[in-house]
PDB file of C-alpha atoms in Angstrom:
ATOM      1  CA  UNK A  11     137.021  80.908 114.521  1.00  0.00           C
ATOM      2  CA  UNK A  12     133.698  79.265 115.119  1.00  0.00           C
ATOM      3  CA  UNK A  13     133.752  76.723 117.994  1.00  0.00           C
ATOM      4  CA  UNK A  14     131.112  73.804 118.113  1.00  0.00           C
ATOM      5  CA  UNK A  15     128.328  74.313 120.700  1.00  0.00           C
ATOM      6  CA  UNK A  16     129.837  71.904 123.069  1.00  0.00           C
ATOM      7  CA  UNK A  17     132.789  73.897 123.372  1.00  0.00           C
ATOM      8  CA  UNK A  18     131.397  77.991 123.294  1.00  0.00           C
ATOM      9  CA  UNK A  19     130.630  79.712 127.043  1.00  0.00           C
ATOM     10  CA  UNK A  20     127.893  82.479 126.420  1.00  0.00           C
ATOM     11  CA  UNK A  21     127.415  85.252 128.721  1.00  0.00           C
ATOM     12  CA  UNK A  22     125.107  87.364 127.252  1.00  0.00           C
ATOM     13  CA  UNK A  23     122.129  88.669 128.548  1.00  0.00           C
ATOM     14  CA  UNK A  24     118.758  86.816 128.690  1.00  0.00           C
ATOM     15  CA  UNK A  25     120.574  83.917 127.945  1.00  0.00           C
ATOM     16  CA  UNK A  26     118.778  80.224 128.087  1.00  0.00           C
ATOM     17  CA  UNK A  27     120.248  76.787 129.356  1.00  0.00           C
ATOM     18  CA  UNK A  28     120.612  73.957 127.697  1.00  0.00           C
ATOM     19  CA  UNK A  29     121.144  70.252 129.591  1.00  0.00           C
ATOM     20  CA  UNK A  30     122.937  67.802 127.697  1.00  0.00           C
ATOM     21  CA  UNK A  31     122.325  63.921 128.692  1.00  0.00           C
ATOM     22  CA  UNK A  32     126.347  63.760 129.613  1.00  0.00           C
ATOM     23  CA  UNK A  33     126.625  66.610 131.567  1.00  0.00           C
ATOM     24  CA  UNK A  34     123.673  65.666 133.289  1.00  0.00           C
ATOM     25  CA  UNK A  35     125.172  62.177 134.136  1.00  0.00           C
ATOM     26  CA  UNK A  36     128.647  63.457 134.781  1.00  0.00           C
ATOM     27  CA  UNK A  37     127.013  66.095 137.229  1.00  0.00           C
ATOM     28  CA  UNK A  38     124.632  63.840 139.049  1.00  0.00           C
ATOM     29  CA  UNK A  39     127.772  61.724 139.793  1.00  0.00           C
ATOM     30  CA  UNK A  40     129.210  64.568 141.001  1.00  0.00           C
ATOM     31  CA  UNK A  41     126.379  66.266 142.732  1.00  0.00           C
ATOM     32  CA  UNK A  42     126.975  69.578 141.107  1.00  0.00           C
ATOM     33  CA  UNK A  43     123.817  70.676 139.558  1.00  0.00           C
ATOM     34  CA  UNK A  44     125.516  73.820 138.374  1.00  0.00           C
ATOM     35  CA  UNK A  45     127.748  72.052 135.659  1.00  0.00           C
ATOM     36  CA  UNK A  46     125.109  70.085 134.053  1.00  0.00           C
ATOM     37  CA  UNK A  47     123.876  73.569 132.516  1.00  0.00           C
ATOM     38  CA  UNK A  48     125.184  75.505 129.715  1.00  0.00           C
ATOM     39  CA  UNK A  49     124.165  78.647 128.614  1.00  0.00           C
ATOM     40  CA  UNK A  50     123.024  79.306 125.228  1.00  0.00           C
ATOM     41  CA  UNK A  51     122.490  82.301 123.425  1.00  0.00           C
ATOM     42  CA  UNK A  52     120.004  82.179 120.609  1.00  0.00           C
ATOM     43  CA  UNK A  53     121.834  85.635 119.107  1.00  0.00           C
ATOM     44  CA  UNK A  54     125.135  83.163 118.373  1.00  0.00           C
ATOM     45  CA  UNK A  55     122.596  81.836 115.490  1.00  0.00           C
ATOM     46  CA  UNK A  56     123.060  83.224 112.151  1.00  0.00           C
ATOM     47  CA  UNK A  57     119.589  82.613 111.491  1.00  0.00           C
ATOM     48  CA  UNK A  58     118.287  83.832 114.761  1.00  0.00           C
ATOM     49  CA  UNK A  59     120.497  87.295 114.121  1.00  0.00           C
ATOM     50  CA  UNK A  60     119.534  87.765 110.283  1.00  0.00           C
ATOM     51  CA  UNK A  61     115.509  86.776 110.839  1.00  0.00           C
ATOM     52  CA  UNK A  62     116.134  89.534 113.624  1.00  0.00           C
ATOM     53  CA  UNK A  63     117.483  92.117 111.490  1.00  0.00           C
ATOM     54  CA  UNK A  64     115.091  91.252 108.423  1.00  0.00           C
ATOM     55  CA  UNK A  65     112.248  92.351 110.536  1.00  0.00           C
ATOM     56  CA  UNK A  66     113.852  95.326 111.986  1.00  0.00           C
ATOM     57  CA  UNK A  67     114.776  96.488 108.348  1.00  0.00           C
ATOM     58  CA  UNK A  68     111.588  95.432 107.663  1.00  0.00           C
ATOM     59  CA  UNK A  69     109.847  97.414 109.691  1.00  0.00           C
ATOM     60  CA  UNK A  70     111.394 100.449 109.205  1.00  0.00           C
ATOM     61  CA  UNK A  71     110.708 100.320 105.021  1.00  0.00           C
ATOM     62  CA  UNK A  72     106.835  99.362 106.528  1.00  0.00           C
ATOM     63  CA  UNK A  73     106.623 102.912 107.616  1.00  0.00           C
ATOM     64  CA  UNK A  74     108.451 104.827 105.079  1.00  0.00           C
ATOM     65  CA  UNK A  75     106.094 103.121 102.879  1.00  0.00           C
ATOM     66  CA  UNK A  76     102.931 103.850 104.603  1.00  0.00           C
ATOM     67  CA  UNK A  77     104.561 107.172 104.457  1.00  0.00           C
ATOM     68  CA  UNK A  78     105.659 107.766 100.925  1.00  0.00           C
ATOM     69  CA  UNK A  79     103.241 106.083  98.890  1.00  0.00           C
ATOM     70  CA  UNK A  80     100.451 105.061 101.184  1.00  0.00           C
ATOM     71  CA  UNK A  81     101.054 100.827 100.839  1.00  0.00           C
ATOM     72  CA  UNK A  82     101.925  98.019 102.749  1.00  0.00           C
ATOM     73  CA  UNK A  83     104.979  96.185 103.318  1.00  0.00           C
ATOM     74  CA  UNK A  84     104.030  93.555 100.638  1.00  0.00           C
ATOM     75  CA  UNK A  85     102.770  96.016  98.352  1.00  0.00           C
ATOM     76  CA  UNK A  86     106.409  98.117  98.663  1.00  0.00           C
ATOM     77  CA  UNK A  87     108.468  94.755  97.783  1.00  0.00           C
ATOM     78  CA  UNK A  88     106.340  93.928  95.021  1.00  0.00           C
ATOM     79  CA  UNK A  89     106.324  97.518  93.378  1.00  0.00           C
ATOM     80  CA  UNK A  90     110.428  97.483  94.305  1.00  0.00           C
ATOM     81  CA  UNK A  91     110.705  94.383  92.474  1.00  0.00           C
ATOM     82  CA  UNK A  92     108.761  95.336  88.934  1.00  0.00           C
ATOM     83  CA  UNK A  93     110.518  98.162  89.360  1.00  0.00           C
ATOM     84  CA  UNK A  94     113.860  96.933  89.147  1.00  0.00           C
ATOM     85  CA  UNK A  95     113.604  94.119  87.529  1.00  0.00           C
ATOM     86  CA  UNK A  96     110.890  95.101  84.596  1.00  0.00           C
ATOM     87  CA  UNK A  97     107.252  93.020  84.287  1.00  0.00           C
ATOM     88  CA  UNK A  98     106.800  89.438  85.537  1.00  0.00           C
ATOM     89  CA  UNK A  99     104.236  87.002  86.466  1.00  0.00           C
ATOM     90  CA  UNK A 100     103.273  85.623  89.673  1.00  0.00           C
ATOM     91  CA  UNK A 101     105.573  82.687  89.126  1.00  0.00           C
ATOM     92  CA  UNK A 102     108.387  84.637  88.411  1.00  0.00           C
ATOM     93  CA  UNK A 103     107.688  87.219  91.350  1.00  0.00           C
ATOM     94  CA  UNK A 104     107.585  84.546  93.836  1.00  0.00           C
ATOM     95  CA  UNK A 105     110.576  82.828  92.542  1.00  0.00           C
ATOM     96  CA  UNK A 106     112.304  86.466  92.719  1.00  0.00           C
ATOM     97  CA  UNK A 107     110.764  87.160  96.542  1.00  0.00           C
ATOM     98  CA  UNK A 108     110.819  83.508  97.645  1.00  0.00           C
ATOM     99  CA  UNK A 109     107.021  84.144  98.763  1.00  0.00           C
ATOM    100  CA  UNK A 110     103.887  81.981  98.555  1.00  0.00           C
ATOM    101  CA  UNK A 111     102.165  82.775  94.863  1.00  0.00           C
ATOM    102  CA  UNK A 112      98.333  82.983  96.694  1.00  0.00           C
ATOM    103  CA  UNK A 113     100.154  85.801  99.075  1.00  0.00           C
ATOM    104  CA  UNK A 114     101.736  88.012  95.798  1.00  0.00           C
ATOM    105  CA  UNK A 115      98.362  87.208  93.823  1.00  0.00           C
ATOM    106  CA  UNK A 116      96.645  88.845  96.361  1.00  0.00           C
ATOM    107  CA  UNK A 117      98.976  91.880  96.397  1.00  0.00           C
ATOM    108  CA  UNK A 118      99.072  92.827  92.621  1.00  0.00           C
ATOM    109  CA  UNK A 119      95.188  92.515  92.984  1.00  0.00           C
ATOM    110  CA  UNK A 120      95.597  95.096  95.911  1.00  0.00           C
ATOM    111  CA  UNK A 121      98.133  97.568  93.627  1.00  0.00           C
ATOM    112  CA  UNK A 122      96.075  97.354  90.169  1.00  0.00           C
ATOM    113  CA  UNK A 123      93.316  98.409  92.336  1.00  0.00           C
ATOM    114  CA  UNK A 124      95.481 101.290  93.386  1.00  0.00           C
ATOM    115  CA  UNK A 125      96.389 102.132  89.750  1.00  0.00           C
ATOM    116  CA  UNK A 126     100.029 101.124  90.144  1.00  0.00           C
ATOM    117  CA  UNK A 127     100.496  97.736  88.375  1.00  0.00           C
ATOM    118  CA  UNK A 128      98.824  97.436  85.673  1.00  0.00           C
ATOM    119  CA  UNK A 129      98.305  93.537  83.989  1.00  0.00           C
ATOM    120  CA  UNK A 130      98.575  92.462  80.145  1.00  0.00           C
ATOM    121  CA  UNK A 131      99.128  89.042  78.422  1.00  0.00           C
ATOM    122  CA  UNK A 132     102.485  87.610  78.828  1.00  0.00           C
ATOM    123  CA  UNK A 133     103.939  88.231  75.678  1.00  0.00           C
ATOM    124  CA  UNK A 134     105.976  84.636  75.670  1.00  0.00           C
ATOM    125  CA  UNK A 135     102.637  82.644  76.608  1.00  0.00           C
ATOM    126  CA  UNK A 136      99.355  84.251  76.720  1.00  0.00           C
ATOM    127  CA  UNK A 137      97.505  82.157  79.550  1.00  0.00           C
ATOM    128  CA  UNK A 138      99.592  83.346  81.809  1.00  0.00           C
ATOM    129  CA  UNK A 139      99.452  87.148  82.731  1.00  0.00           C
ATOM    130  CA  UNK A 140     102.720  89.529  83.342  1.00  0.00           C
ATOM    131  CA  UNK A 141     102.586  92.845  85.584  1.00  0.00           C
ATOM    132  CA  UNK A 142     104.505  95.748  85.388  1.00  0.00           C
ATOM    133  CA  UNK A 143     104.422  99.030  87.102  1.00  0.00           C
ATOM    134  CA  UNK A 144     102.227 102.145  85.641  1.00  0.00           C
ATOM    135  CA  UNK A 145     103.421 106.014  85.163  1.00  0.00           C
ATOM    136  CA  UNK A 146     102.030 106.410  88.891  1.00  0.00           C
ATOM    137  CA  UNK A 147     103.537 103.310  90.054  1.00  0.00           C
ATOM    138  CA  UNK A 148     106.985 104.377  88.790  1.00  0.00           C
ATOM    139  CA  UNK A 149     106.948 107.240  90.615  1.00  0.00           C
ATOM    140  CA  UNK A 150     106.220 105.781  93.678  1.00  0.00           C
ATOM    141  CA  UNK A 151     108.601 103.016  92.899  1.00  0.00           C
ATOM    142  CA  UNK A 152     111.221 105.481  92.446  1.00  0.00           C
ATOM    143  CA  UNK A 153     110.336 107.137  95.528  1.00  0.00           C
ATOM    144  CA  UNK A 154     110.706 103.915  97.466  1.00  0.00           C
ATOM    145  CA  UNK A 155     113.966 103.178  96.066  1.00  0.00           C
ATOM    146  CA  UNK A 156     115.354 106.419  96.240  1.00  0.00           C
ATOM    147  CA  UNK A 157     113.854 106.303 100.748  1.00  0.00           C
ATOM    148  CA  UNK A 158     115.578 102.526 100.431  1.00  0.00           C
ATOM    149  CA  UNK A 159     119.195 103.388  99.524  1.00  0.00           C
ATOM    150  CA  UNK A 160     118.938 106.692 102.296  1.00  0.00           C
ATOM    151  CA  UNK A 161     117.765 103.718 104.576  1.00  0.00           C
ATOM    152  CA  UNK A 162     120.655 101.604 103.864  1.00  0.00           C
ATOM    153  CA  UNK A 163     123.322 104.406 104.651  1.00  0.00           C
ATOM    154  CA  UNK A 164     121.591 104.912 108.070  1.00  0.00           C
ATOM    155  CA  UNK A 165     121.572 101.198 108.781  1.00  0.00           C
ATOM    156  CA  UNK A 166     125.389 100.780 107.540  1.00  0.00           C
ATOM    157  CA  UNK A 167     126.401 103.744 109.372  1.00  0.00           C
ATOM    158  CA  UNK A 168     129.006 103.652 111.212  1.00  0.00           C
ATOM    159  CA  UNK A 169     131.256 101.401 108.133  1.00  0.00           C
ATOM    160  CA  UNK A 170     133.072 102.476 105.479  1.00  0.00           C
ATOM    161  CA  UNK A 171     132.844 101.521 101.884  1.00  0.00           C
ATOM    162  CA  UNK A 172     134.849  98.994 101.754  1.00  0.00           C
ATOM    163  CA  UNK A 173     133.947  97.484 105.046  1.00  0.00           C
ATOM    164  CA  UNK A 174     129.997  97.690 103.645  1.00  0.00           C
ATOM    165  CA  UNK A 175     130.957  96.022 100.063  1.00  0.00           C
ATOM    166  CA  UNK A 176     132.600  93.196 102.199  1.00  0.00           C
ATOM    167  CA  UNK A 177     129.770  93.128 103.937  1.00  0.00           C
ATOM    168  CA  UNK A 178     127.486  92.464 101.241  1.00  0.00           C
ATOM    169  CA  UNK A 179     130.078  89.934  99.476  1.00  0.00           C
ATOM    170  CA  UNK A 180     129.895  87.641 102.329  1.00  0.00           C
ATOM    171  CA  UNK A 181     126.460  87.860 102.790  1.00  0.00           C
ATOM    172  CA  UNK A 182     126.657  86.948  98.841  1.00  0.00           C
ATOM    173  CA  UNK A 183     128.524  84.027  99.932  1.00  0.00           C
ATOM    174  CA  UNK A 184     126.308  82.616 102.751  1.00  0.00           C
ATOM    175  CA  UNK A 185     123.309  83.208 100.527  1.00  0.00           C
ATOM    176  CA  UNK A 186     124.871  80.727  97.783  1.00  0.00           C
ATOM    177  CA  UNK A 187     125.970  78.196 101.003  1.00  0.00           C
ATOM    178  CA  UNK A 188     122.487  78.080 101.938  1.00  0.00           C
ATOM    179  CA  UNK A 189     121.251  77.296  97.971  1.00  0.00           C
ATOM    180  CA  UNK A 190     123.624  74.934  97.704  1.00  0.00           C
ATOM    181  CA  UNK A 191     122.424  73.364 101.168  1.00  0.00           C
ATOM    182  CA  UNK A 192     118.890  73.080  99.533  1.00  0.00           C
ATOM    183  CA  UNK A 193     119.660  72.381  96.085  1.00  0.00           C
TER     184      UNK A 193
END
């Protein structure tokens, strides 16, 4: 069960206080500074814990690939994406990746340069252009994918299957609480 703020105790390490304005009045009546502070815990915060582990993750499939294929962090997500998913635009990448377009624009410019996107007319609208990954880039793609799902069973080590699939469901779920939150 998840308590309300007012009524959680944290203990963890590191560990900030927070004063309220009625424990501080209930407290100077009483004259005990101590119980007009509350600890707080930024790792109780979903956001705080998943931002956390994003850049962790994030980190980690930096360097594998700097190591397999010689891009950046950008650049992997990008190729990972056309990969999967088959040519797009910049529109449709950043509504994919959630990502500013001027920030992907500037990557696909980075990985045609590198021979691994290449860029033709949209075939539905020809002012706009679609990218999709070359023979080189699909090898490296693949590459990446195949160092991502080795990543994953390090990460998730330690759960089974099941406990892993549940995993993902419910972060399936929050991820559709949060759309709905901003829809």
């Amino acid at each position: 069960m998840i308590l309300p703020l007012s009524c959680q105790r944290f203990s963890f390490a590191g560990a900030k206080t927070l004063k309220t304005k009625a424990a501080t009045s209930k407290a100077d009546a009483s004259g005990d500074a101590h119980s007009r502070e509350r600890k707080f815990d930024l790792g109780a915060l979903l956001g705080f814990r998943l931002s956390k582990l994003s850049a962790s993750i994030g980190n980690l499939a930096a360097q594998e690939a700097g190591e397999v294929a010689g891009l950046t962090l950008p650049e992997y997500r990008v190729m990972v994406v056309l990969r999967s998913r088959g040519p797009a635009g910049v529109v449709a990448l950043q509504q994919i990746m959630l990502i500013d377009k001027a920030w992907i624009s500037r990557t696909i410019s980075s990985l045609v340069a590198k021979g691994l996107v290449a860029a033709a007319a949209d075939p539905a609208d020809a002012r706009r252009t679609s990218f999709s990954v070359t023979p080189k880039g699909r090898r490296a793609a693949d590459a990446l994918i195949e160092r991502a799902f080795k990543r994953q069973g390090r990460v998730l080590r330690g759960l089974t299957q099941a406990e892993a699939g549940h995993l993902m469901a419910l972060l399936a779920r929050i991820q559709e609480n949060v759309d709905q939150e901003g829809a």
